Amino acid sequence: MTVRPAAGAPVLLYCFPHAGATSLVYRSWQPLGEPHLLVRGVDAPGRGTRRREPRAPGYHALVRSMAAQVAADLLACRERVPGAGWAVFGHSFGATTGLAVAAAVAERVGAPVRAVLSGAVPPRFQRAGGLASLPDDEVLARAAADGGTPPAVLADPTMSRILLRMLREDDAVRGEFAEEAAGLRVDFPLTLIAARQDVHAPPEKVWAWSAHSSAPSRRVEIGGGHFAAVRRPGDTLAAVADDVLAASVTGEG
């Protein structure tokens, strides 16, 4: 059952980063969503705000750990602000993990008002990129070509080593998506964001996520390449707010 936010209560938007990234990519989003859409970046264990924790070995451990983090934060917030709602946003690699985490958290606290999936294709289209067999310079060249990593990170030897480790770890987990997440089904609505020039997640494949929910899905097509949605956070959050905040007014869900 979806727990709708109380009238006027904020919605916590839990944001899941793309491969090789941490919640730092959403730091600039936080002031853009206030006061009604509270942006919360979610890190995998061993990264970012959780860098001192042991890394989660594989898809299921990753989902359990991140679900525990989200549920604890949400319940703590509701003690301070009764009636707060929640939603998730995930880009690329983060879309699948975000939806899986949302499904797990929903079993504990009630479903989110919506999940927003950006720049990602459903599990049946996903395959590991085979990064384990590629030399470091080629992996970094791919990251540079995709445009989702700041040039300063790629140029710094220490930071680029960390990036390589995270990219390879995420690639291994992505290899599990096709099997482990193939049966993922939810009963809350989805917003699907696709960029017209995205060679990794073209709109016609992004729309196929609708089969993973019994609730209606909304399609949002934007211009640009793979990272268009995260490069224009103001526009993206405006589209997200149109959907997730409407739930407290219309009673959707």
PDB file of C-alpha atoms in Angstrom:
ATOM      1  CA  MET A   1       0.000   0.000   0.000  1.00  0.00           C
ATOM      2  CA  THR A   2       1.278   3.443  -0.901  1.00  0.00           C
ATOM      3  CA  VAL A   3       1.569   5.782   2.075  1.00  0.00           C
ATOM      4  CA  ARG A   4       0.537   9.150   0.675  1.00  0.00           C
ATOM      5  CA  PRO A   5       2.178  12.243   2.134  1.00  0.00           C
ATOM      6  CA  ALA A   6       0.009  14.408   4.344  1.00  0.00           C
ATOM      7  CA  ALA A   7      -1.188  17.646   2.791  1.00  0.00           C
ATOM      8  CA  GLY A   8       1.673  20.131   2.886  1.00  0.00           C
ATOM      9  CA  ALA A   9       4.195  17.575   4.166  1.00  0.00           C
ATOM     10  CA  PRO A  10       7.518  17.236   2.323  1.00  0.00           C
ATOM     11  CA  VAL A  11       8.458  14.306   0.119  1.00  0.00           C
ATOM     12  CA  LEU A  12      11.898  12.765   0.594  1.00  0.00           C
ATOM     13  CA  LEU A  13      13.461  11.978  -2.771  1.00  0.00           C
ATOM     14  CA  TYR A  14      16.091   9.236  -2.411  1.00  0.00           C
ATOM     15  CA  CYS A  15      18.551   9.510  -5.298  1.00  0.00           C
ATOM     16  CA  PHE A  16      20.728   6.664  -6.571  1.00  0.00           C
ATOM     17  CA  PRO A  17      23.898   7.459  -8.555  1.00  0.00           C
ATOM     18  CA  HIS A  18      25.117   6.083 -11.863  1.00  0.00           C
ATOM     19  CA  ALA A  19      27.944   3.543 -12.114  1.00  0.00           C
ATOM     20  CA  GLY A  20      31.241   4.678 -10.654  1.00  0.00           C
ATOM     21  CA  ALA A  21      29.629   7.552  -8.742  1.00  0.00           C
ATOM     22  CA  THR A  22      28.588   8.401  -5.191  1.00  0.00           C
ATOM     23  CA  SER A  23      25.808  10.500  -3.695  1.00  0.00           C
ATOM     24  CA  LEU A  24      28.064  13.532  -4.190  1.00  0.00           C
ATOM     25  CA  VAL A  25      26.553  13.896  -7.672  1.00  0.00           C
ATOM     26  CA  TYR A  26      23.284  14.950  -6.018  1.00  0.00           C
ATOM     27  CA  ARG A  27      24.692  17.473  -3.560  1.00  0.00           C
ATOM     28  CA  SER A  28      23.863  20.414  -5.840  1.00  0.00           C
ATOM     29  CA  TRP A  29      20.287  19.110  -6.139  1.00  0.00           C
ATOM     30  CA  GLN A  30      19.475  19.531  -2.457  1.00  0.00           C
ATOM     31  CA  PRO A  31      18.760  23.285  -2.344  1.00  0.00           C
ATOM     32  CA  LEU A  32      16.858  23.080  -5.640  1.00  0.00           C
ATOM     33  CA  GLY A  33      14.219  20.785  -4.177  1.00  0.00           C
ATOM     34  CA  GLU A  34      13.580  22.555  -0.890  1.00  0.00           C
ATOM     35  CA  PRO A  35      11.326  23.023   0.971  1.00  0.00           C
ATOM     36  CA  HIS A  36       8.840  20.476  -0.371  1.00  0.00           C
ATOM     37  CA  LEU A  37      11.105  17.985  -2.159  1.00  0.00           C
ATOM     38  CA  LEU A  38      13.958  16.952   0.123  1.00  0.00           C
ATOM     39  CA  VAL A  39      16.786  15.371  -1.883  1.00  0.00           C
ATOM     40  CA  ARG A  40      18.659  12.534  -0.157  1.00  0.00           C
ATOM     41  CA  GLY A  41      21.625  10.933  -1.926  1.00  0.00           C
ATOM     42  CA  VAL A  42      22.010   7.208  -1.250  1.00  0.00           C
ATOM     43  CA  ASP A  43      25.449   5.590  -1.147  1.00  0.00           C
ATOM     44  CA  ALA A  44      26.413   1.959  -1.478  1.00  0.00           C
ATOM     45  CA  PRO A  45      28.387   0.569   1.481  1.00  0.00           C
ATOM     46  CA  GLY A  46      32.080   1.249   1.000  1.00  0.00           C
ATOM     47  CA  ARG A  47      31.475   4.513  -0.871  1.00  0.00           C
ATOM     48  CA  GLY A  48      30.942   8.178  -0.212  1.00  0.00           C
ATOM     49  CA  THR A  49      29.257   8.780   3.131  1.00  0.00           C
ATOM     50  CA  ARG A  50      29.540   5.029   3.838  1.00  0.00           C
ATOM     51  CA  ARG A  51      33.147   4.611   2.745  1.00  0.00           C
ATOM     52  CA  ARG A  52      34.241   3.057   6.062  1.00  0.00           C
ATOM     53  CA  GLU A  53      31.746   0.197   5.734  1.00  0.00           C
ATOM     54  CA  PRO A  54      32.527  -3.154   4.080  1.00  0.00           C
ATOM     55  CA  ARG A  55      31.514  -3.366   0.434  1.00  0.00           C
ATOM     56  CA  ALA A  56      28.320  -5.323  -0.313  1.00  0.00           C
ATOM     57  CA  PRO A  57      29.179  -8.508  -2.250  1.00  0.00           C
ATOM     58  CA  GLY A  58      26.685  -8.599  -5.097  1.00  0.00           C
ATOM     59  CA  TYR A  59      23.212  -7.453  -6.084  1.00  0.00           C
ATOM     60  CA  HIS A  60      21.148  -8.829  -3.193  1.00  0.00           C
ATOM     61  CA  ALA A  61      23.520  -7.659  -0.472  1.00  0.00           C
ATOM     62  CA  LEU A  62      23.690  -4.236  -2.099  1.00  0.00           C
ATOM     63  CA  VAL A  63      19.900  -3.896  -2.219  1.00  0.00           C
ATOM     64  CA  ARG A  64      19.466  -5.058   1.399  1.00  0.00           C
ATOM     65  CA  SER A  65      22.069  -2.615   2.685  1.00  0.00           C
ATOM     66  CA  MET A  66      20.746   0.377   0.782  1.00  0.00           C
ATOM     67  CA  ALA A  67      17.162  -0.485   1.726  1.00  0.00           C
ATOM     68  CA  ALA A  68      18.119  -0.517   5.404  1.00  0.00           C
ATOM     69  CA  GLN A  69      19.731   2.908   4.983  1.00  0.00           C
ATOM     70  CA  VAL A  70      16.671   4.406   3.278  1.00  0.00           C
ATOM     71  CA  ALA A  71      14.170   2.877   5.706  1.00  0.00           C
ATOM     72  CA  ALA A  72      16.093   4.101   8.751  1.00  0.00           C
ATOM     73  CA  ASP A  73      16.384   7.632   7.361  1.00  0.00           C
ATOM     74  CA  LEU A  74      12.716   7.754   6.367  1.00  0.00           C
ATOM     75  CA  LEU A  75      11.462   6.530   9.747  1.00  0.00           C
ATOM     76  CA  ALA A  76      13.718   9.001  11.565  1.00  0.00           C
ATOM     77  CA  CYS A  77      12.372  11.823   9.401  1.00  0.00           C
ATOM     78  CA  ARG A  78       8.771  10.797  10.069  1.00  0.00           C
ATOM     79  CA  GLU A  79       9.403  11.050  13.798  1.00  0.00           C
ATOM     80  CA  ARG A  80      10.265  14.709  13.256  1.00  0.00           C
ATOM     81  CA  VAL A  81       7.812  15.399  10.435  1.00  0.00           C
ATOM     82  CA  PRO A  82       4.764  13.111  10.632  1.00  0.00           C
ATOM     83  CA  GLY A  83       3.195  12.437   7.261  1.00  0.00           C
ATOM     84  CA  ALA A  84       6.367  12.879   5.186  1.00  0.00           C
ATOM     85  CA  GLY A  85       6.177  10.993   1.908  1.00  0.00           C
ATOM     86  CA  TRP A  86       8.973   9.433  -0.110  1.00  0.00           C
ATOM     87  CA  ALA A  87       9.987   8.687  -3.673  1.00  0.00           C
ATOM     88  CA  VAL A  88      13.098   7.478  -5.483  1.00  0.00           C
ATOM     89  CA  PHE A  89      15.157   8.730  -8.407  1.00  0.00           C
ATOM     90  CA  GLY A  90      17.798   6.638 -10.122  1.00  0.00           C
ATOM     91  CA  HIS A  91      19.930   7.402 -13.154  1.00  0.00           C
ATOM     92  CA  SER A  92      21.449   4.714 -15.380  1.00  0.00           C
ATOM     93  CA  PHE A  93      22.896   2.020 -13.081  1.00  0.00           C
ATOM     94  CA  GLY A  94      21.091   3.747 -10.217  1.00  0.00           C
ATOM     95  CA  ALA A  95      17.667   3.231 -11.799  1.00  0.00           C
ATOM     96  CA  THR A  96      17.673  -0.536 -11.349  1.00  0.00           C
ATOM     97  CA  THR A  97      19.168  -0.409  -7.863  1.00  0.00           C
ATOM     98  CA  GLY A  98      16.793   2.402  -6.914  1.00  0.00           C
ATOM     99  CA  LEU A  99      13.700   0.497  -8.016  1.00  0.00           C
ATOM    100  CA  ALA A 100      14.865  -2.689  -6.290  1.00  0.00           C
ATOM    101  CA  VAL A 101      15.577  -0.762  -3.088  1.00  0.00           C
ATOM    102  CA  ALA A 102      12.189   0.959  -3.294  1.00  0.00           C
ATOM    103  CA  ALA A 103      10.472  -2.427  -3.555  1.00  0.00           C
ATOM    104  CA  ALA A 104      12.364  -3.684  -0.489  1.00  0.00           C
ATOM    105  CA  VAL A 105      11.664  -0.560   1.577  1.00  0.00           C
ATOM    106  CA  ALA A 106       7.984  -0.687   0.587  1.00  0.00           C
ATOM    107  CA  GLU A 107       7.652  -4.034   2.372  1.00  0.00           C
ATOM    108  CA  ARG A 108       8.651  -2.315   5.631  1.00  0.00           C
ATOM    109  CA  VAL A 109       7.113   1.150   5.543  1.00  0.00           C
ATOM    110  CA  GLY A 110       4.626   1.251   2.659  1.00  0.00           C
ATOM    111  CA  ALA A 111       5.244   2.064  -0.971  1.00  0.00           C
ATOM    112  CA  PRO A 112       6.679   5.336  -2.282  1.00  0.00           C
ATOM    113  CA  VAL A 113       4.478   7.762  -4.118  1.00  0.00           C
ATOM    114  CA  ARG A 114       6.575   7.191  -7.254  1.00  0.00           C
ATOM    115  CA  ALA A 115       9.864   5.888  -8.652  1.00  0.00           C
ATOM    116  CA  VAL A 116      11.640   7.974 -11.286  1.00  0.00           C
ATOM    117  CA  LEU A 117      13.897   5.984 -13.622  1.00  0.00           C
ATOM    118  CA  SER A 118      16.245   7.978 -15.829  1.00  0.00           C
ATOM    119  CA  GLY A 119      18.583   6.974 -18.644  1.00  0.00           C
ATOM    120  CA  ALA A 120      18.274   3.233 -18.043  1.00  0.00           C
ATOM    121  CA  VAL A 121      16.941   0.172 -19.812  1.00  0.00           C
ATOM    122  CA  PRO A 122      15.092  -2.691 -18.068  1.00  0.00           C
ATOM    123  CA  PRO A 123      17.008  -5.755 -16.850  1.00  0.00           C
ATOM    124  CA  ARG A 124      16.264  -7.855 -19.918  1.00  0.00           C
ATOM    125  CA  PHE A 125      18.243  -5.393 -22.041  1.00  0.00           C
ATOM    126  CA  GLN A 126      21.130  -5.079 -19.590  1.00  0.00           C
ATOM    127  CA  ARG A 127      24.435  -6.841 -19.985  1.00  0.00           C
ATOM    128  CA  ALA A 128      27.717  -6.444 -18.185  1.00  0.00           C
ATOM    129  CA  GLY A 129      30.106  -4.337 -20.208  1.00  0.00           C
ATOM    130  CA  GLY A 130      32.978  -6.747 -19.700  1.00  0.00           C
ATOM    131  CA  LEU A 131      35.160  -4.163 -17.973  1.00  0.00           C
ATOM    132  CA  ALA A 132      37.084  -6.865 -16.148  1.00  0.00           C
ATOM    133  CA  SER A 133      38.846  -7.785 -19.397  1.00  0.00           C
ATOM    134  CA  LEU A 134      39.654  -4.221 -20.452  1.00  0.00           C
ATOM    135  CA  PRO A 135      42.834  -2.332 -19.577  1.00  0.00           C
ATOM    136  CA  ASP A 136      42.515   0.652 -17.266  1.00  0.00           C
ATOM    137  CA  ASP A 137      43.152   3.248 -19.947  1.00  0.00           C
ATOM    138  CA  GLU A 138      40.322   1.924 -22.083  1.00  0.00           C
ATOM    139  CA  VAL A 139      37.888   1.926 -19.159  1.00  0.00           C
ATOM    140  CA  LEU A 140      38.806   5.528 -18.409  1.00  0.00           C
ATOM    141  CA  ALA A 141      38.466   6.435 -22.082  1.00  0.00           C
ATOM    142  CA  ARG A 142      34.932   5.045 -22.079  1.00  0.00           C
ATOM    143  CA  ALA A 143      34.093   7.048 -18.966  1.00  0.00           C
ATOM    144  CA  ALA A 144      35.441  10.197 -20.618  1.00  0.00           C
ATOM    145  CA  ALA A 145      33.431   9.565 -23.788  1.00  0.00           C
ATOM    146  CA  ASP A 146      30.187   9.090 -21.835  1.00  0.00           C
ATOM    147  CA  GLY A 147      30.659  12.498 -20.257  1.00  0.00           C
ATOM    148  CA  GLY A 148      29.452  11.604 -16.779  1.00  0.00           C
ATOM    149  CA  THR A 149      32.783  12.008 -14.987  1.00  0.00           C
ATOM    150  CA  PRO A 150      34.401  15.393 -14.311  1.00  0.00           C
ATOM    151  CA  PRO A 151      37.686  15.800 -16.243  1.00  0.00           C
ATOM    152  CA  ALA A 152      39.464  16.617 -12.978  1.00  0.00           C
ATOM    153  CA  VAL A 153      38.663  13.128 -11.670  1.00  0.00           C
ATOM    154  CA  LEU A 154      39.950  11.457 -14.826  1.00  0.00           C
ATOM    155  CA  ALA A 155      43.158  13.495 -14.712  1.00  0.00           C
ATOM    156  CA  ASP A 156      43.974  12.810 -11.076  1.00  0.00           C
ATOM    157  CA  PRO A 157      45.847   9.475 -10.584  1.00  0.00           C
ATOM    158  CA  THR A 158      44.396   8.788  -7.131  1.00  0.00           C
ATOM    159  CA  MET A 159      40.837   9.707  -8.037  1.00  0.00           C
ATOM    160  CA  SER A 160      40.978   7.833 -11.314  1.00  0.00           C
ATOM    161  CA  ARG A 161      42.087   4.676  -9.473  1.00  0.00           C
ATOM    162  CA  ILE A 162      39.084   4.979  -7.177  1.00  0.00           C
ATOM    163  CA  LEU A 163      36.848   5.540 -10.187  1.00  0.00           C
ATOM    164  CA  LEU A 164      38.214   2.442 -11.900  1.00  0.00           C
ATOM    165  CA  ARG A 165      37.535   0.310  -8.836  1.00  0.00           C
ATOM    166  CA  MET A 166      33.963   1.545  -8.548  1.00  0.00           C
ATOM    167  CA  LEU A 167      33.270   1.138 -12.253  1.00  0.00           C
ATOM    168  CA  ARG A 168      34.494  -2.457 -12.212  1.00  0.00           C
ATOM    169  CA  GLU A 169      32.490  -3.245  -9.064  1.00  0.00           C
ATOM    170  CA  ASP A 170      29.329  -1.804 -10.585  1.00  0.00           C
ATOM    171  CA  ASP A 171      29.927  -3.618 -13.849  1.00  0.00           C
ATOM    172  CA  ALA A 172      30.024  -6.912 -11.956  1.00  0.00           C
ATOM    173  CA  VAL A 173      26.711  -6.101 -10.240  1.00  0.00           C
ATOM    174  CA  ARG A 174      25.195  -5.003 -13.562  1.00  0.00           C
ATOM    175  CA  GLY A 175      25.982  -8.463 -14.836  1.00  0.00           C
ATOM    176  CA  GLU A 176      23.515  -9.808 -12.266  1.00  0.00           C
ATOM    177  CA  PHE A 177      20.688  -7.478 -13.278  1.00  0.00           C
ATOM    178  CA  ALA A 178      19.419  -9.512 -16.211  1.00  0.00           C
ATOM    179  CA  GLU A 179      18.779 -12.521 -13.978  1.00  0.00           C
ATOM    180  CA  GLU A 180      18.268 -11.152 -10.470  1.00  0.00           C
ATOM    181  CA  ALA A 181      16.137  -8.115 -11.346  1.00  0.00           C
ATOM    182  CA  ALA A 182      14.221  -9.617 -14.282  1.00  0.00           C
ATOM    183  CA  GLY A 183      11.238 -10.466 -12.077  1.00  0.00           C
ATOM    184  CA  LEU A 184      11.151  -7.109 -10.311  1.00  0.00           C
ATOM    185  CA  ARG A 185       7.533  -5.890 -10.150  1.00  0.00           C
ATOM    186  CA  VAL A 186       6.082  -3.031  -8.124  1.00  0.00           C
ATOM    187  CA  ASP A 187       2.608  -1.607  -7.551  1.00  0.00           C
ATOM    188  CA  PHE A 188       3.499   2.079  -7.418  1.00  0.00           C
ATOM    189  CA  PRO A 189       3.702   4.445 -10.419  1.00  0.00           C
ATOM    190  CA  LEU A 190       6.831   5.161 -12.446  1.00  0.00           C
ATOM    191  CA  THR A 191       8.130   8.221 -14.234  1.00  0.00           C
ATOM    192  CA  LEU A 192      10.444   7.264 -17.087  1.00  0.00           C
ATOM    193  CA  ILE A 193      12.942   9.853 -18.335  1.00  0.00           C
ATOM    194  CA  ALA A 194      14.715   9.257 -21.644  1.00  0.00           C
ATOM    195  CA  ALA A 195      17.016  11.457 -23.715  1.00  0.00           C
ATOM    196  CA  ARG A 196      16.560  11.388 -27.471  1.00  0.00           C
ATOM    197  CA  GLN A 197      20.291  11.150 -28.260  1.00  0.00           C
ATOM    198  CA  ASP A 198      21.115   8.590 -25.558  1.00  0.00           C
ATOM    199  CA  VAL A 199      22.919   5.714 -27.296  1.00  0.00           C
ATOM    200  CA  HIS A 200      22.917   3.586 -24.117  1.00  0.00           C
ATOM    201  CA  ALA A 201      19.248   3.981 -23.202  1.00  0.00           C
ATOM    202  CA  PRO A 202      17.158   5.082 -26.204  1.00  0.00           C
ATOM    203  CA  PRO A 203      13.580   6.117 -25.405  1.00  0.00           C
ATOM    204  CA  GLU A 204      11.910   3.078 -26.969  1.00  0.00           C
ATOM    205  CA  LYS A 205      13.807   0.811 -24.572  1.00  0.00           C
ATOM    206  CA  VAL A 206      13.402   3.056 -21.520  1.00  0.00           C
ATOM    207  CA  TRP A 207       9.609   2.950 -21.977  1.00  0.00           C
ATOM    208  CA  ALA A 208       9.739  -0.842 -21.524  1.00  0.00           C
ATOM    209  CA  TRP A 209      10.162  -0.268 -17.753  1.00  0.00           C
ATOM    210  CA  SER A 210       6.383   0.166 -17.650  1.00  0.00           C
ATOM    211  CA  ALA A 211       6.061  -3.640 -17.653  1.00  0.00           C
ATOM    212  CA  HIS A 212       7.713  -3.672 -14.201  1.00  0.00           C
ATOM    213  CA  SER A 213       4.809  -1.867 -12.515  1.00  0.00           C
ATOM    214  CA  SER A 214       1.101  -2.580 -12.223  1.00  0.00           C
ATOM    215  CA  ALA A 215       0.501   1.172 -11.818  1.00  0.00           C
ATOM    216  CA  PRO A 216       0.537   3.777 -14.588  1.00  0.00           C
ATOM    217  CA  SER A 217       3.833   5.071 -15.958  1.00  0.00           C
ATOM    218  CA  ARG A 218       4.525   8.558 -17.291  1.00  0.00           C
ATOM    219  CA  ARG A 219       7.016   9.141 -20.088  1.00  0.00           C
ATOM    220  CA  VAL A 220       9.242  12.219 -20.177  1.00  0.00           C
ATOM    221  CA  GLU A 221      11.404  12.633 -23.297  1.00  0.00           C
ATOM    222  CA  ILE A 222      14.165  15.230 -23.214  1.00  0.00           C
ATOM    223  CA  GLY A 223      16.915  16.385 -25.537  1.00  0.00           C
ATOM    224  CA  GLY A 224      20.550  15.439 -25.096  1.00  0.00           C
ATOM    225  CA  GLY A 225      22.689  12.387 -24.452  1.00  0.00           C
ATOM    226  CA  HIS A 226      23.045   9.850 -21.682  1.00  0.00           C
ATOM    227  CA  PHE A 227      23.657  12.305 -18.840  1.00  0.00           C
ATOM    228  CA  ALA A 228      21.186  14.975 -19.946  1.00  0.00           C
ATOM    229  CA  ALA A 229      18.891  14.496 -16.941  1.00  0.00           C
ATOM    230  CA  VAL A 230      21.642  14.842 -14.341  1.00  0.00           C
ATOM    231  CA  ARG A 231      23.264  17.781 -16.115  1.00  0.00           C
ATOM    232  CA  ARG A 232      20.044  19.792 -15.879  1.00  0.00           C
ATOM    233  CA  PRO A 233      18.945  19.149 -12.292  1.00  0.00           C
ATOM    234  CA  GLY A 234      16.577  22.099 -12.169  1.00  0.00           C
ATOM    235  CA  ASP A 235      14.553  20.826 -15.134  1.00  0.00           C
ATOM    236  CA  THR A 236      14.692  17.240 -13.896  1.00  0.00           C
ATOM    237  CA  LEU A 237      13.538  18.120 -10.386  1.00  0.00           C
ATOM    238  CA  ALA A 238      10.730  20.212 -11.822  1.00  0.00           C
ATOM    239  CA  ALA A 239       9.481  17.166 -13.749  1.00  0.00           C
ATOM    240  CA  VAL A 240       9.876  14.970 -10.665  1.00  0.00           C
ATOM    241  CA  ALA A 241       8.041  17.471  -8.467  1.00  0.00           C
ATOM    242  CA  ASP A 242       5.120  17.608 -10.905  1.00  0.00           C
ATOM    243  CA  ASP A 243       4.568  13.901 -10.261  1.00  0.00           C
ATOM    244  CA  VAL A 244       5.581  13.179  -6.665  1.00  0.00           C
ATOM    245  CA  LEU A 245       4.156  16.310  -5.038  1.00  0.00           C
ATOM    246  CA  ALA A 246       0.890  15.910  -6.908  1.00  0.00           C
ATOM    247  CA  ALA A 247       0.248  12.746  -4.890  1.00  0.00           C
ATOM    248  CA  SER A 248      -0.356  14.781  -1.739  1.00  0.00           C
ATOM    249  CA  VAL A 249      -2.923  16.895  -3.571  1.00  0.00           C
ATOM    250  CA  THR A 250      -4.722  14.380  -5.777  1.00  0.00           C
ATOM    251  CA  GLY A 251      -4.482  11.308  -3.572  1.00  0.00           C
ATOM    252  CA  GLU A 252      -2.767   9.345  -6.337  1.00  0.00           C
ATOM    253  CA  GLY A 253      -1.476   5.938  -5.300  1.00  0.00           C
TER     254      GLY A 253
END
